[in-house]
Amino acid sequence: MRRTVLRSLIALALAVAWPAAGAGEVLRVLAWPGYVEPEVVAEFRAAHGVDVEVTVVDNDDALLEKMRPRAGGDFDLVAANTAEIARYATAGWLRPIDPALLPARATQAPRFRETAALPGIVRDGKLYGIPFTYAEMGIIYDPRVFPLPPDSLAVLWDPRYRQRVLAFNGSAHNFSLAALRLGLATPFRLGDGDWPAAVDLLVALRRNALAFYTQPDEAADLFIRHKAVLMFANYGSQQVKALADRGIKVGYVVPREGALAWLDCWAVTRGARDPALAHAFIEHLLGETASRLLEERQGLSSTRRAAVPGARERKLHWLMPVENAEKRSRLWQRIVSGDRRDKVLQP
Amino acid sequence: MSGGLQLSLARRLALAFALLALFAAGLTGYFAYRDSRQALVDTAKEQLATATRMLSRRIALTLDSVERDLVLIAQHPDSASALAGDVQSAAHAADLFARMIANRHAYFQIRLIAAGDGRETVRVDRGPGGPLVVAADDLQEKAHYPYVFETLALPRAGLYVSPAAINREHGAHDAEGQPSIQLAMQVTTGRQVLGVAVINLDLDGLFRLLAIDLPGDTELFLSDDDGDFLIHPDPQLAFAFDRGQRVRVQEHFPATQALFERRAESVNLQIDASAGIAGRIATFHRVDTLPAAWRGAGDARGMHVALGLAQPLSGILAMGGELASNAVRNVLIAGLIAVLIALVLARAETASLRQIEAAMTKFGQPGAAPLPTARQDEIGALARRFAAMQAQIRAQLVTLEAQSRALDHEAQHDWLTGLANRRNLIGFLPQALARAARQERRLALFFIDLDGFKPINDTHGHGTGDRVLVEIAQRLTHGVRAGDYIARPGGDEFVVVCEGLEIPAEEEHIADKLVRLIAAPLVIDGLRLQVGASIGIACYPRDGSDAESLTGAADRAMYAAKSAGRGIWCRADGERSTAPAEQTKAST
């Protein structure tokens, strides 16, 4: 949901695709808005004499629609999040990546080089995705109120900050947040017995929160006007930047429970016409130009650095499909509408 | 040929007149249609602009009345008591809200929400069966909704108006999933803020209700202050931001940008039909209402929307369709009349020409064809000139005929005696022979040569000789039967042809008489003169059946008579008269 919104906004500002000029070899790339900027294509063409044809999608469903008809055979390269990469790899639509062809991986932050720790991109010992961009959902805090960064997620429930907390209006993430707070093994798998406790936590969060925002602009506006001191940063460091742009200095922290995070990777399709060239393009995307444009224009983090200082030690929970998205949505709808615990838990 | 030419001229004239008339009628019709079409569009535009302004005004008035309702609720003693925990007052308030919802079709919900925990204290929803008083267990906590926390952050008596949004509040009955806006006010007692009163408005219902009397094909558009569509004829394009997309009025109708930059209050558009999109006219009007309302705890005040009405041009021009068919009918009638007038005119014009043509055709025949000489135009002048020419030519023809007759006579007759000449004789003889053959009658040709004429000519001069010849001619003329033919082929020779002889030897008696006539003495200028005649006689069919043989026979017989002693006649077969002198003397 969050990514859909963000990327839709970006998509509107961008051409859907810019077709390749001239004949000869063409690299067919399926990507998200802002991932392959014209400058990046121009540099690649200058270096390799190959044109790049970019097809842009702005949500996971559209991506799947493009991939499905010929098992990805219409493209050489595809950008997708870890969950989708896992799905495509299982379907046999991807070809393993040869890390030896990607020396630029050395410039990536260590957590993105340790691919075994990243979910979904390694299958049967083979690497199917190369991390490209990510965001973690940390906690924004007012440093005047918190001389030291809050250590735990629990601060969001602290009655001292009642109605000065901003949370996000999203069912999957909020239940994952509750799961983190409950200390479950994975935030994406709520056991049958975990639901009442999670609901209790979220009802309590509702009572402590000023509001549940959906858009980053709305969040910044509420944060400033209502003098909020804590905010669950669903959009990550992008929101820190948005507040800084409006003259508000805030702190940003990944609490000790860790933070939810999404990660988009590049993958080479099974039907890639020239796998070596596809690898060369990934190598190019890991370079200076693509990374810089990603941060400057999209406010997204490249994998060249870890965005949150000191966050390296903190765990990032890479988004995975949740155990029951429909149930999370149904319950969250009741919670956010103001129902009491018992009513929320009704079948 | 000339008739065809005349007709084609008439046709051509008629065609030219008719085409001109049709062209004029068509042009007039077209411009009338075009102008009236544009007038229709202009009128429709004006009406649409007026309707949009009216609707905007109505929206403003309606929202004003909502504000008044809200003030009434917020200041109602029962509201404060209910929020303070009085159950009786809560029941009264619920009763009041239910009645309001029953009467205000655009109200989804009316609520009292406590300030402390944000719990709904009194809530009446609009449900499928009418107002629903929401019971205790179904009451929800709403502190985290902007209409609560923003309203509580307002100054006293401040009015809050929310942005338009799809209502995602679970259990909101009719309001759930529907576009709505909330208006809210604090409920206070003295210095204490007890809670908020909230009216949840049915956005679609409100606008559909207000626009109910618009023509059926009118499309209603509504956008928020940023231009995002809230109401669009295509529901997929309304509240797109709720689905993570943006569809804005400025992108669909670029001219409306002026509204959002506050450069204009109203924008009129005409969108011409293009591939797949029907042409239409549209008016967008900026509606600034609820000026006292706060849109949050910030400085933003008032509710601002852009209201648009559009009408397909086809609908407007459907009215023009009748106009067009009227115009076409009028053009056709005018054209038909024009064609008839053109035909009549062309015929009238060419009638005079046809008269002249008829006169020309009859030229030279008896009887005068009428001419349009009375006309006072070019055709009249032509007719008069033609009439004068005709008269002149007729006169000349009469003279010419007379001259021709004279010349003919001269050619066929001897100028001196007036008798037929040799040429005439050559023409006459075959005809006479043919007649004789047809009637099976005899014909006698007498070849007469004067005896003793030369001495007269030599002695007394040609003048006297000529008078002798004239005298002889007169004697012959008077001497033969009426109908007998006399010619003077030359010199002192004469020929007499007698047709229809019935008595045998009748020619001989005639010859005798001719000899006697010629031999009678003549008195000319006191001179007593005398000539004789030698006559050769040839008879048809006895002596020849054609002119040549007959004249040859007569000629030979005449020479025989001459050599036999003059003054006698001789037949072609040699028989001759005797004692001519005696006979002549005896008869004289």
JSON list of N, CA, C and O in Angstrom, two decimals, chain A residues 241-267:
[
{"chain": "A", "resi": 241, "resn": "LYS", "atom": "N", "xyz": [13.71, 14.03, 5.85]},
{"chain": "A", "resi": 241, "resn": "LYS", "atom": "CA", "xyz": [14.09, 15.06, 4.88]},
{"chain": "A", "resi": 241, "resn": "LYS", "atom": "C", "xyz": [12.94, 16.07, 4.70]},
{"chain": "A", "resi": 241, "resn": "LYS", "atom": "O", "xyz": [13.16, 17.28, 4.65]},
{"chain": "A", "resi": 242, "resn": "ALA", "atom": "N", "xyz": [11.69, 15.53, 4.62]},
{"chain": "A", "resi": 242, "resn": "ALA", "atom": "CA", "xyz": [10.53, 16.42, 4.42]},
{"chain": "A", "resi": 242, "resn": "ALA", "atom": "C", "xyz": [10.40, 17.41, 5.57]},
{"chain": "A", "resi": 242, "resn": "ALA", "atom": "O", "xyz": [10.11, 18.59, 5.36]},
{"chain": "A", "resi": 243, "resn": "LEU", "atom": "N", "xyz": [10.63, 16.93, 6.80]},
{"chain": "A", "resi": 243, "resn": "LEU", "atom": "CA", "xyz": [10.53, 17.82, 7.97]},
{"chain": "A", "resi": 243, "resn": "LEU", "atom": "C", "xyz": [11.69, 18.81, 7.98]},
{"chain": "A", "resi": 243, "resn": "LEU", "atom": "O", "xyz": [11.50, 20.00, 8.27]},
{"chain": "A", "resi": 244, "resn": "ALA", "atom": "N", "xyz": [12.86, 18.33, 7.62]},
{"chain": "A", "resi": 244, "resn": "ALA", "atom": "CA", "xyz": [14.03, 19.21, 7.58]},
{"chain": "A", "resi": 244, "resn": "ALA", "atom": "C", "xyz": [13.80, 20.32, 6.56]},
{"chain": "A", "resi": 244, "resn": "ALA", "atom": "O", "xyz": [14.17, 21.48, 6.79]},
{"chain": "A", "resi": 245, "resn": "ASP", "atom": "N", "xyz": [13.18, 19.95, 5.43]},
{"chain": "A", "resi": 245, "resn": "ASP", "atom": "CA", "xyz": [12.88, 20.94, 4.40]},
{"chain": "A", "resi": 245, "resn": "ASP", "atom": "C", "xyz": [11.96, 22.04, 4.93]},
{"chain": "A", "resi": 245, "resn": "ASP", "atom": "O", "xyz": [11.96, 23.16, 4.42]},
{"chain": "A", "resi": 246, "resn": "ARG", "atom": "N", "xyz": [11.16, 21.72, 5.94]},
{"chain": "A", "resi": 246, "resn": "ARG", "atom": "CA", "xyz": [10.24, 22.72, 6.51]},
{"chain": "A", "resi": 246, "resn": "ARG", "atom": "C", "xyz": [10.83, 23.32, 7.78]},
{"chain": "A", "resi": 246, "resn": "ARG", "atom": "O", "xyz": [10.12, 23.93, 8.59]},
{"chain": "A", "resi": 247, "resn": "GLY", "atom": "N", "xyz": [12.10, 23.11, 7.99]},
{"chain": "A", "resi": 247, "resn": "GLY", "atom": "CA", "xyz": [12.79, 23.76, 9.09]},
{"chain": "A", "resi": 247, "resn": "GLY", "atom": "C", "xyz": [12.65, 23.06, 10.43]},
{"chain": "A", "resi": 247, "resn": "GLY", "atom": "O", "xyz": [12.92, 23.65, 11.48]},
{"chain": "A", "resi": 248, "resn": "ILE", "atom": "N", "xyz": [12.22, 21.84, 10.41]},
{"chain": "A", "resi": 248, "resn": "ILE", "atom": "CA", "xyz": [12.04, 21.11, 11.66]},
{"chain": "A", "resi": 248, "resn": "ILE", "atom": "C", "xyz": [13.15, 20.07, 11.79]},
{"chain": "A", "resi": 248, "resn": "ILE", "atom": "O", "xyz": [13.27, 19.17, 10.96]},
{"chain": "A", "resi": 249, "resn": "LYS", "atom": "N", "xyz": [13.90, 20.21, 12.83]},
{"chain": "A", "resi": 249, "resn": "LYS", "atom": "CA", "xyz": [14.99, 19.27, 13.04]},
{"chain": "A", "resi": 249, "resn": "LYS", "atom": "C", "xyz": [14.47, 18.13, 13.91]},
{"chain": "A", "resi": 249, "resn": "LYS", "atom": "O", "xyz": [13.95, 18.36, 15.00]},
{"chain": "A", "resi": 250, "resn": "VAL", "atom": "N", "xyz": [14.58, 16.92, 13.40]},
{"chain": "A", "resi": 250, "resn": "VAL", "atom": "CA", "xyz": [14.10, 15.77, 14.16]},
{"chain": "A", "resi": 250, "resn": "VAL", "atom": "C", "xyz": [15.19, 14.70, 14.19]},
{"chain": "A", "resi": 250, "resn": "VAL", "atom": "O", "xyz": [16.12, 14.72, 13.40]},
{"chain": "A", "resi": 251, "resn": "GLY", "atom": "N", "xyz": [15.02, 13.79, 15.12]},
{"chain": "A", "resi": 251, "resn": "GLY", "atom": "CA", "xyz": [15.90, 12.65, 15.17]},
{"chain": "A", "resi": 251, "resn": "GLY", "atom": "C", "xyz": [15.22, 11.46, 14.54]},
{"chain": "A", "resi": 251, "resn": "GLY", "atom": "O", "xyz": [13.98, 11.42, 14.40]},
{"chain": "A", "resi": 252, "resn": "TYR", "atom": "N", "xyz": [16.03, 10.45, 14.15]},
{"chain": "A", "resi": 252, "resn": "TYR", "atom": "CA", "xyz": [15.47, 9.28, 13.48]},
{"chain": "A", "resi": 252, "resn": "TYR", "atom": "C", "xyz": [16.20, 8.06, 14.01]},
{"chain": "A", "resi": 252, "resn": "TYR", "atom": "O", "xyz": [17.43, 8.04, 14.03]},
{"chain": "A", "resi": 253, "resn": "VAL", "atom": "N", "xyz": [15.45, 7.09, 14.46]},
{"chain": "A", "resi": 253, "resn": "VAL", "atom": "CA", "xyz": [16.11, 5.96, 15.09]},
{"chain": "A", "resi": 253, "resn": "VAL", "atom": "C", "xyz": [15.43, 4.64, 14.71]},
{"chain": "A", "resi": 253, "resn": "VAL", "atom": "O", "xyz": [14.21, 4.60, 14.49]},
{"chain": "A", "resi": 254, "resn": "VAL", "atom": "N", "xyz": [16.26, 3.62, 14.61]},
{"chain": "A", "resi": 254, "resn": "VAL", "atom": "CA", "xyz": [15.71, 2.27, 14.48]},
{"chain": "A", "resi": 254, "resn": "VAL", "atom": "C", "xyz": [15.74, 1.69, 15.89]},
{"chain": "A", "resi": 254, "resn": "VAL", "atom": "O", "xyz": [16.82, 1.54, 16.48]},
{"chain": "A", "resi": 255, "resn": "PRO", "atom": "N", "xyz": [14.57, 1.40, 16.47]},
{"chain": "A", "resi": 255, "resn": "PRO", "atom": "CA", "xyz": [14.55, 0.94, 17.86]},
{"chain": "A", "resi": 255, "resn": "PRO", "atom": "C", "xyz": [15.17, -0.45, 18.02]},
{"chain": "A", "resi": 255, "resn": "PRO", "atom": "O", "xyz": [15.43, -1.12, 17.03]},
{"chain": "A", "resi": 256, "resn": "ARG", "atom": "N", "xyz": [15.33, -0.83, 19.25]},
{"chain": "A", "resi": 256, "resn": "ARG", "atom": "CA", "xyz": [16.04, -2.09, 19.48]},
{"chain": "A", "resi": 256, "resn": "ARG", "atom": "C", "xyz": [15.26, -3.31, 18.97]},
{"chain": "A", "resi": 256, "resn": "ARG", "atom": "O", "xyz": [15.84, -4.34, 18.64]},
{"chain": "A", "resi": 257, "resn": "GLU", "atom": "N", "xyz": [13.94, -3.17, 18.83]},
{"chain": "A", "resi": 257, "resn": "GLU", "atom": "CA", "xyz": [13.16, -4.26, 18.26]},
{"chain": "A", "resi": 257, "resn": "GLU", "atom": "C", "xyz": [13.42, -4.42, 16.77]},
{"chain": "A", "resi": 257, "resn": "GLU", "atom": "O", "xyz": [12.96, -5.38, 16.14]},
{"chain": "A", "resi": 258, "resn": "GLY", "atom": "N", "xyz": [14.13, -3.45, 16.23]},
{"chain": "A", "resi": 258, "resn": "GLY", "atom": "CA", "xyz": [14.36, -3.46, 14.79]},
{"chain": "A", "resi": 258, "resn": "GLY", "atom": "C", "xyz": [13.29, -2.66, 14.06]},
{"chain": "A", "resi": 258, "resn": "GLY", "atom": "O", "xyz": [12.39, -2.09, 14.69]},
{"chain": "A", "resi": 259, "resn": "ALA", "atom": "N", "xyz": [13.41, -2.62, 12.74]},
{"chain": "A", "resi": 259, "resn": "ALA", "atom": "CA", "xyz": [12.43, -1.84, 11.97]},
{"chain": "A", "resi": 259, "resn": "ALA", "atom": "C", "xyz": [11.99, -2.65, 10.76]},
{"chain": "A", "resi": 259, "resn": "ALA", "atom": "O", "xyz": [12.77, -3.46, 10.22]},
{"chain": "A", "resi": 260, "resn": "LEU", "atom": "N", "xyz": [10.74, -2.42, 10.39]},
{"chain": "A", "resi": 260, "resn": "LEU", "atom": "CA", "xyz": [10.27, -3.00, 9.13]},
{"chain": "A", "resi": 260, "resn": "LEU", "atom": "C", "xyz": [11.03, -2.30, 8.01]},
{"chain": "A", "resi": 260, "resn": "LEU", "atom": "O", "xyz": [11.36, -1.13, 8.11]},
{"chain": "A", "resi": 261, "resn": "ALA", "atom": "N", "xyz": [11.28, -3.01, 6.95]},
{"chain": "A", "resi": 261, "resn": "ALA", "atom": "CA", "xyz": [12.00, -2.39, 5.83]},
{"chain": "A", "resi": 261, "resn": "ALA", "atom": "C", "xyz": [11.63, -3.10, 4.54]},
{"chain": "A", "resi": 261, "resn": "ALA", "atom": "O", "xyz": [11.32, -4.29, 4.53]},
{"chain": "A", "resi": 262, "resn": "TRP", "atom": "N", "xyz": [11.65, -2.33, 3.49]},
{"chain": "A", "resi": 262, "resn": "TRP", "atom": "CA", "xyz": [11.46, -2.98, 2.18]},
{"chain": "A", "resi": 262, "resn": "TRP", "atom": "C", "xyz": [12.73, -2.82, 1.39]},
{"chain": "A", "resi": 262, "resn": "TRP", "atom": "O", "xyz": [13.51, -1.88, 1.59]},
{"chain": "A", "resi": 263, "resn": "LEU", "atom": "N", "xyz": [12.92, -3.76, 0.47]},
{"chain": "A", "resi": 263, "resn": "LEU", "atom": "CA", "xyz": [14.15, -3.78, -0.32]},
{"chain": "A", "resi": 263, "resn": "LEU", "atom": "C", "xyz": [13.80, -4.19, -1.74]},
{"chain": "A", "resi": 263, "resn": "LEU", "atom": "O", "xyz": [13.19, -5.24, -1.96]},
{"chain": "A", "resi": 264, "resn": "ASP", "atom": "N", "xyz": [14.20, -3.34, -2.68]},
{"chain": "A", "resi": 264, "resn": "ASP", "atom": "CA", "xyz": [13.99, -3.69, -4.09]},
{"chain": "A", "resi": 264, "resn": "ASP", "atom": "C", "xyz": [15.31, -4.16, -4.69]},
{"chain": "A", "resi": 264, "resn": "ASP", "atom": "O", "xyz": [16.37, -3.59, -4.41]},
{"chain": "A", "resi": 265, "resn": "CYS", "atom": "N", "xyz": [15.21, -5.19, -5.51]},
{"chain": "A", "resi": 265, "resn": "CYS", "atom": "CA", "xyz": [16.41, -5.79, -6.09]},
{"chain": "A", "resi": 265, "resn": "CYS", "atom": "C", "xyz": [16.27, -5.85, -7.61]},
{"chain": "A", "resi": 265, "resn": "CYS", "atom": "O", "xyz": [15.17, -5.81, -8.15]},
{"chain": "A", "resi": 266, "resn": "TRP", "atom": "N", "xyz": [17.42, -5.98, -8.26]},
{"chain": "A", "resi": 266, "resn": "TRP", "atom": "CA", "xyz": [17.43, -6.24, -9.70]},
{"chain": "A", "resi": 266, "resn": "TRP", "atom": "C", "xyz": [17.62, -7.72, -9.94]},
{"chain": "A", "resi": 266, "resn": "TRP", "atom": "O", "xyz": [18.39, -8.37, -9.22]},
{"chain": "A", "resi": 267, "resn": "ALA", "atom": "N", "xyz": [16.90, -8.24, -10.96]},
{"chain": "A", "resi": 267, "resn": "ALA", "atom": "CA", "xyz": [17.05, -9.65, -11.30]},
{"chain": "A", "resi": 267, "resn": "ALA", "atom": "C", "xyz": [17.14, -9.78, -12.81]},
{"chain": "A", "resi": 267, "resn": "ALA", "atom": "O", "xyz": [16.66, -8.92, -13.55]}
]
